[in-house]
């Protein structure tokens, strides 16, 4: 039996869709808890807007189901989903400018978790907390060195009232790889950072 392929129906449905989501219409904002060492650190370095303006690449958070739960009855089997995994890592890439604020921000942020400099580099983390002399963490409380990261995806109009957002919680920098310098090169310097988060929330403006 021949199938009637009604292209008019197909194209009319597509016409009712909004534009495709674009992978360059977004911004990332790092939001520390108020009145914490991390908030004080960012304020001393120009505020978290510095991160937003310099961030060039980010990734959406992941979600998965870990494992399976099995039950059996009289020769039949049923499989149930296991534990939901909401934690993960996102990759972020920042342009470095000649003020070196990006590198200094990440370095100082990681110093709040564990200061391996022992005051040798005169970093802001050591300067602001003069009692930090042992190379240990600045605090035993995650809220003092972690932040929320709000990743906002805009539509083609850049409508601030209708973004699609992902908010990642308890974020902290896990890794900042080395950067190779090259006397014969002609490229800009970029810093890549792996951010660890514990959970996240999706905020769809159509649901609000």
Short mmCIF file of C-alpha atoms in Angstrom, two decimals:
data_model
loop_
_atom_site.label_atom_id
_atom_site.label_comp_id
_atom_site.label_asym_id
_atom_site.label_seq_id
_atom_site.Cartn_x
_atom_site.Cartn_y
_atom_site.Cartn_z
CA UNK A 1 0.00 0.00 0.00
CA UNK A 2 1.45 3.35 -1.03
CA UNK A 3 2.00 5.93 1.69
CA UNK A 4 0.86 9.44 0.91
CA UNK A 5 3.75 11.73 1.82
CA UNK A 6 2.00 15.05 2.32
CA UNK A 7 4.89 17.52 2.35
CA UNK A 8 2.54 20.43 2.94
CA UNK A 9 1.61 18.97 6.32
CA UNK A 10 5.28 18.45 7.18
CA UNK A 11 6.41 21.94 6.27
CA UNK A 12 3.47 23.58 7.99
CA UNK A 13 4.39 21.81 11.26
CA UNK A 14 7.99 22.98 10.98
CA UNK A 15 6.80 26.51 10.29
CA UNK A 16 5.06 26.49 13.66
CA UNK A 17 8.32 25.74 15.47
CA UNK A 18 10.49 28.54 16.82
CA UNK A 19 13.97 29.04 15.37
CA UNK A 20 16.61 26.43 16.04
CA UNK A 21 18.53 26.96 19.27
CA UNK A 22 21.93 28.50 18.56
CA UNK A 23 25.02 27.38 20.42
CA UNK A 24 26.50 30.88 20.56
CA UNK A 25 23.58 32.76 22.17
CA UNK A 26 24.35 32.14 25.82
CA UNK A 27 26.17 33.47 28.83
CA UNK A 28 27.55 31.96 32.04
CA UNK A 29 27.35 33.73 35.39
CA UNK A 30 29.14 32.54 38.52
CA UNK A 31 27.17 33.38 41.68
CA UNK A 32 28.91 32.88 45.04
CA UNK A 33 27.04 32.90 48.32
CA UNK A 34 26.84 36.38 49.84
CA UNK A 35 29.25 37.28 52.64
CA UNK A 36 31.63 34.40 51.95
CA UNK A 37 35.38 34.34 51.24
CA UNK A 38 34.65 33.54 47.59
CA UNK A 39 32.31 36.52 47.24
CA UNK A 40 34.95 38.78 48.80
CA UNK A 41 37.60 37.39 46.48
CA UNK A 42 35.56 37.97 43.32
CA UNK A 43 34.66 41.49 44.47
CA UNK A 44 38.33 42.33 44.97
CA UNK A 45 39.10 41.17 41.42
CA UNK A 46 36.40 43.13 39.65
CA UNK A 47 33.33 41.00 40.27
CA UNK A 48 31.97 37.87 38.62
CA UNK A 49 31.12 39.86 35.49
CA UNK A 50 34.78 39.37 34.59
CA UNK A 51 34.07 35.66 34.14
CA UNK A 52 30.93 36.31 32.09
CA UNK A 53 32.68 38.60 29.61
CA UNK A 54 35.71 36.34 29.16
CA UNK A 55 33.94 32.97 28.94
CA UNK A 56 33.98 31.62 25.38
CA UNK A 57 32.98 27.98 25.76
CA UNK A 58 30.83 26.01 28.19
CA UNK A 59 28.93 22.72 28.26
CA UNK A 60 25.43 21.86 29.34
CA UNK A 61 25.13 19.62 32.41
CA UNK A 62 24.70 15.89 32.10
CA UNK A 63 22.20 13.49 33.63
CA UNK A 64 22.10 9.71 33.68
CA UNK A 65 20.57 6.69 35.41
CA UNK A 66 23.15 4.56 37.18
CA UNK A 67 22.55 0.84 37.29
CA UNK A 68 19.42 -1.25 37.01
CA UNK A 69 17.19 -2.96 39.58
CA UNK A 70 15.89 -6.40 38.65
CA UNK A 71 13.01 -8.43 39.99
CA UNK A 72 11.93 -11.93 38.92
CA UNK A 73 8.63 -13.80 39.19
CA UNK A 74 7.88 -17.26 37.81
CA UNK A 75 10.30 -17.06 34.91
CA UNK A 76 9.65 -13.47 33.95
CA UNK A 77 11.82 -10.48 34.67
CA UNK A 78 11.23 -6.77 35.03
CA UNK A 79 13.93 -4.09 35.04
CA UNK A 80 13.57 -0.88 37.02
CA UNK A 81 15.81 2.19 36.75
CA UNK A 82 18.49 2.63 39.39
CA UNK A 83 19.82 5.78 40.99
CA UNK A 84 19.61 9.12 39.20
CA UNK A 85 22.99 10.79 38.74
CA UNK A 86 22.72 14.59 38.75
CA UNK A 87 26.31 15.53 39.57
CA UNK A 88 29.00 15.97 36.97
CA UNK A 89 31.55 18.25 35.37
CA UNK A 90 31.32 21.04 32.84
CA UNK A 91 34.13 22.36 30.70
CA UNK A 92 34.64 26.10 30.44
CA UNK A 93 37.10 28.04 28.31
CA UNK A 94 38.08 31.67 28.86
CA UNK A 95 39.97 34.18 26.78
CA UNK A 96 43.00 35.51 28.63
CA UNK A 97 43.68 39.24 28.36
CA UNK A 98 46.92 41.03 29.19
CA UNK A 99 45.69 41.84 32.69
CA UNK A 100 45.76 38.05 33.36
CA UNK A 101 42.58 38.35 35.44
CA UNK A 102 41.21 34.98 34.27
CA UNK A 103 44.24 33.00 35.41
CA UNK A 104 44.46 34.96 38.64
CA UNK A 105 40.77 34.45 39.42
CA UNK A 106 40.88 30.68 38.95
CA UNK A 107 44.17 30.38 40.79
CA UNK A 108 42.86 32.40 43.75
CA UNK A 109 39.56 30.48 43.76
CA UNK A 110 41.42 27.18 43.98
CA UNK A 111 43.53 28.66 46.79
CA UNK A 112 40.37 28.98 48.87
CA UNK A 113 39.98 25.20 48.66
CA UNK A 114 43.63 24.48 49.37
CA UNK A 115 46.34 27.15 49.27
CA UNK A 116 49.48 25.43 48.06
CA UNK A 117 51.35 28.73 47.79
CA UNK A 118 51.71 29.23 51.55
CA UNK A 119 51.68 32.97 50.90
CA UNK A 120 54.58 32.87 48.46
CA UNK A 121 52.79 34.43 45.47
CA UNK A 122 51.05 37.25 47.33
CA UNK A 123 47.70 36.09 45.95
CA UNK A 124 44.49 37.73 47.08
CA UNK A 125 43.42 34.65 48.99
CA UNK A 126 46.50 34.88 51.19
CA UNK A 127 46.36 38.67 51.44
CA UNK A 128 42.74 38.80 52.58
CA UNK A 129 43.08 36.02 55.13
CA UNK A 130 46.35 36.70 56.92
CA UNK A 131 45.76 33.82 59.32
CA UNK A 132 46.16 31.35 56.47
CA UNK A 133 49.74 30.21 56.99
CA UNK A 134 49.73 26.43 56.78
CA UNK A 135 48.79 25.81 53.16
CA UNK A 136 45.46 24.33 54.27
CA UNK A 137 41.93 25.18 53.13
CA UNK A 138 40.51 28.57 54.02
CA UNK A 139 37.32 26.98 55.38
CA UNK A 140 35.75 23.67 56.26
CA UNK A 141 32.40 24.82 54.83
CA UNK A 142 31.63 24.26 51.15
CA UNK A 143 29.49 27.40 50.97
CA UNK A 144 32.62 29.49 51.57
CA UNK A 145 34.40 28.33 48.40
CA UNK A 146 31.64 27.00 46.11
CA UNK A 147 29.23 28.90 43.88
CA UNK A 148 26.22 28.52 41.64
CA UNK A 149 26.77 28.75 37.90
CA UNK A 150 23.83 29.98 35.87
CA UNK A 151 24.08 29.06 32.19
CA UNK A 152 21.50 31.06 30.22
CA UNK A 153 20.58 30.26 26.62
CA UNK A 154 18.85 33.09 24.74
CA UNK A 155 16.55 33.12 21.75
CA UNK A 156 17.36 34.97 18.51
CA UNK A 157 15.88 38.19 19.91
CA UNK A 158 18.08 37.99 23.02
CA UNK A 159 14.84 38.40 24.96
CA UNK A 160 15.84 38.67 28.64
CA UNK A 161 12.35 37.59 29.74
CA UNK A 162 12.40 34.23 27.94
CA UNK A 163 15.74 32.48 28.47
CA UNK A 164 16.27 28.76 28.99
CA UNK A 165 18.51 28.29 32.02
CA UNK A 166 20.57 25.64 33.73
CA UNK A 167 21.65 26.36 37.29
CA UNK A 168 24.45 24.19 38.67
CA UNK A 169 24.94 24.07 42.43
CA UNK A 170 27.99 23.66 44.70
CA UNK A 171 30.43 24.39 41.89
CA UNK A 172 34.18 24.53 42.36
CA UNK A 173 37.16 24.41 39.96
CA UNK A 174 38.62 20.93 39.72
CA UNK A 175 41.29 21.34 37.09
CA UNK A 176 43.05 24.12 35.16
CA UNK A 177 45.43 22.49 32.64
CA UNK A 178 48.73 23.91 31.53
CA UNK A 179 48.97 26.27 28.56
CA UNK A 180 51.79 25.95 26.05
CA UNK A 181 53.55 29.15 24.96
CA UNK A 182 55.21 29.32 21.57
CA UNK A 183 57.76 31.89 20.37
CA UNK A 184 56.82 31.02 16.78
CA UNK A 185 53.08 31.09 17.42
CA UNK A 186 50.45 33.71 16.67
CA UNK A 187 47.48 32.50 18.75
CA UNK A 188 45.68 34.00 21.71
CA UNK A 189 46.01 32.46 25.15
CA UNK A 190 42.97 30.57 26.44
CA UNK A 191 42.43 28.99 29.83
CA UNK A 192 40.38 25.82 30.15
CA UNK A 193 38.76 24.95 33.48
CA UNK A 194 36.91 21.84 34.61
CA UNK A 195 34.12 22.76 37.03
CA UNK A 196 32.65 20.14 39.37
CA UNK A 197 29.02 20.45 40.48
CA UNK A 198 26.79 18.38 42.78
CA UNK A 199 23.40 18.85 41.15
CA UNK A 200 21.58 21.15 38.75
CA UNK A 201 18.19 22.60 37.92
CA UNK A 202 16.65 23.25 34.52
CA UNK A 203 14.49 26.38 34.27
CA UNK A 204 12.18 26.52 31.26
CA UNK A 205 10.40 29.87 30.83
CA UNK A 206 7.43 28.10 29.25
CA UNK A 207 6.82 26.34 32.57
CA UNK A 208 6.69 29.54 34.61
#
